[in-house]
Amino acid sequence: MANYDVIIIGSGPGGYVCAIRCAQLGLKTAVAEGRDTLGGTCLNVGCIPSKALLHASHMLHEAEHNFAAMGLKGKSPSVDWKQMLSYKDDTIGQNTKGIEFLFKKNKVDWLKGWGSIPAAGQVKVCDEVHQAKNIIIASGSEPSSLPGVEIDEKVVVTSTGALELGKVPKKMVVIGAGVIGLELGSVYARLGSEVTVVEFLDAVTPGMDAEIQKTFQRTLKKQGITFVMGAAVQKTEATKTKAKVHYKLRKDDSEHVIDADTVLVATGRKPFIDGLGLDALGIEMTKRGQIAVGADWQTNVQGIYAIGDVIEGPMLAHKAEDEGMAAAAQVAGKHGHLNYGVIPGVIYTHPEVANVGATEQQLKDDGRAYKVGKFSFMGNGRAKANFAGDGFVKILADKDTDRILGAHIIGPAAGDLIHEVCVAMEFGASAEDLAMTCHAHPTYSEAVREAALACGDGAIHA
Ligand code: FAD
Ligand code: NAI
């Protein structure tokens, strides 16, 4: 048994970042983690492995589609799936070991095993009870499925199974056109699978700007992905090697079946709170099954905090990380801060999709007068040279004050470009502030500047 200032349950991006910050602020800190490696969903079965496969499959796409046009001739590479998986596993290993190193460097103790909270001020790991002045729950999330859909992680898989399939399937059906479905659907489509995405709603990536949704879906269709929209999946039937997906079209209730070698269920994730003992502690939950917290990330039980996927808000690694730093500040007696209005979202397909702030629909719903500045990557010299002219940057600004309210990008490096808009928004900048900032030529970032110019007197290269 040991006494700590703070014990964090879970070592995902919320938990490990929180632990390092707590230690930096002089608190005696430990993290309980039940997995064999640190880093949570993100490093083990989420952000990092999926980005490794997206990168590898994008390289194949470039070789197959663009190399010859640039005068790079020769045999196109073929896919060695085992090697691709081992590259992905190596990437995971480097990252998870990196967190172990950071824990040692910052003197954060790893309590190996699954933790529970028998009472406020105590964390039990493997029958040992540790005392903690503060407890931070960062236990993350797990995939949620559908009634009638049984996951076996072989034929009917969640994202976790989809990151380690035995082979590249001939036919893959993806249930859900959200972030996971489209990222992993893209990976397999590029590797040669026939991918069909079945989505309940009429648009992909719910909650995004409608114009981006349309362009994104059209672009993915051009890349060979088939979409069945407005379709409610009823059930799956699987054998050891194949599955059938039954769905009903919402417009006419007609029933349909598609065959697949692999079915990826990507219909959202839910907080993972099993075994923590929250009921007995009387911890309040939201209607959607998340841990309810106040503005200081504290639950209704004093000294117990929660951060990351287990609480409300977008299930994103960087949101969890920032909550981790803010909650650490709180328990150290400082003032933690996170601006929920400026959390970027990125989809790492090709082209990438990125957004921050309000969509046009949200501004309309709020009755806010706004203007739109748009610029196509077709007018960007660098994008044209790199076969990356598809897509656009769209900036939304207040009609009267010109203050930037949101930005939506589909195009090359969108996930990096969005951050200059985030910084601008944090400083309350106007579109003119962005437009008056000199941007290096030739860079993709000039497209952001041009969209800002389009909010005023006009873009130059439109
Ligand atoms: P998690 O990362 O889920 O970590 C929680 C940890 O707590 C786990 O390791 C778990 O083992 C441990 N734990 C749980 N209960 C206990 C217990 N009782 N005792 C001990 N340990 C416990 N987000 C992005 O921002 N960008 C991306 O590109 C991205 N890609 C993704 C791709 C996929 C396929 C998936 C599934 C998710 C992706 N996400 C991405 C989402 C991101 O992974 C999560 O938002 C993020 O990991 C949440 O962090 P967290 O710290 O709250 O929890
Ligand atoms: P999601 O919420 O993004 O998408 C789920 C989709 O499934 C929705 O479009 C929904 O309408 C659809 N759906 C639900 N029920 C259905 C049914 N019966 N039939 C057909 N479609 C149905 O969830 P997803 O993709 O599983 O991702 C989970 C979380 O992981 C997301 O919240 C996301 O933030 C995070 N993530 C983030 C990434 C990133 O930042 N790049 C990458 C991957 C995941």
mmCIF file of N, CA and C in Angstrom, residues 2 24 113 166 215 250 254 280 309 340 367:
data_model
loop_
_atom_site.group_PDB
_atom_site.id
_atom_site.type_symbol
_atom_site.label_atom_id
_atom_site.label_comp_id
_atom_site.label_asym_id
_atom_site.label_seq_id
_atom_site.Cartn_x
_atom_site.Cartn_y
_atom_site.Cartn_z
ATOM 1 N N ALA A 2 0.450 2.246 -0.792
ATOM 2 C CA ALA A 2 1.220 3.498 -0.795
ATOM 3 C C ALA A 2 0.257 4.679 -0.737
ATOM 4 N N GLN A 24 4.790 16.937 -12.884
ATOM 5 C CA GLN A 24 5.510 18.203 -13.127
ATOM 6 C C GLN A 24 5.107 19.271 -12.107
ATOM 7 N N GLY A 113 -2.564 -3.386 -13.376
ATOM 8 C CA GLY A 113 -3.777 -4.148 -13.083
ATOM 9 C C GLY A 113 -5.009 -3.259 -13.217
ATOM 10 N N GLY A 166 -6.724 -11.252 -40.524
ATOM 11 C CA GLY A 166 -5.798 -12.275 -41.017
ATOM 12 C C GLY A 166 -5.360 -12.001 -42.446
ATOM 13 N N THR A 215 -18.990 16.823 -50.465
ATOM 14 C CA THR A 215 -17.733 16.697 -51.222
ATOM 15 C C THR A 215 -16.971 15.458 -50.771
ATOM 16 N N ARG A 250 -34.708 3.268 -45.156
ATOM 17 C CA ARG A 250 -35.678 4.048 -44.386
ATOM 18 C C ARG A 250 -36.767 4.651 -45.271
ATOM 19 N N SER A 254 -37.951 -1.161 -47.524
ATOM 20 C CA SER A 254 -37.595 -2.390 -48.255
ATOM 21 C C SER A 254 -36.398 -3.061 -47.578
ATOM 22 N N ALA A 280 -21.835 2.144 -6.349
ATOM 23 C CA ALA A 280 -21.722 2.107 -4.884
ATOM 24 C C ALA A 280 -21.238 3.452 -4.340
ATOM 25 N N ASP A 309 -12.820 10.247 -22.784
ATOM 26 C CA ASP A 309 -13.986 9.625 -23.426
ATOM 27 C C ASP A 309 -15.081 9.248 -22.437
ATOM 28 N N TYR A 340 -13.795 24.633 -24.997
ATOM 29 C CA TYR A 340 -14.490 23.593 -25.770
ATOM 30 C C TYR A 340 -14.977 24.106 -27.127
ATOM 31 N N GLY A 367 -29.290 31.970 -35.566
ATOM 32 C CA GLY A 367 -29.727 33.250 -36.130
ATOM 33 C C GLY A 367 -28.584 34.248 -36.221
#
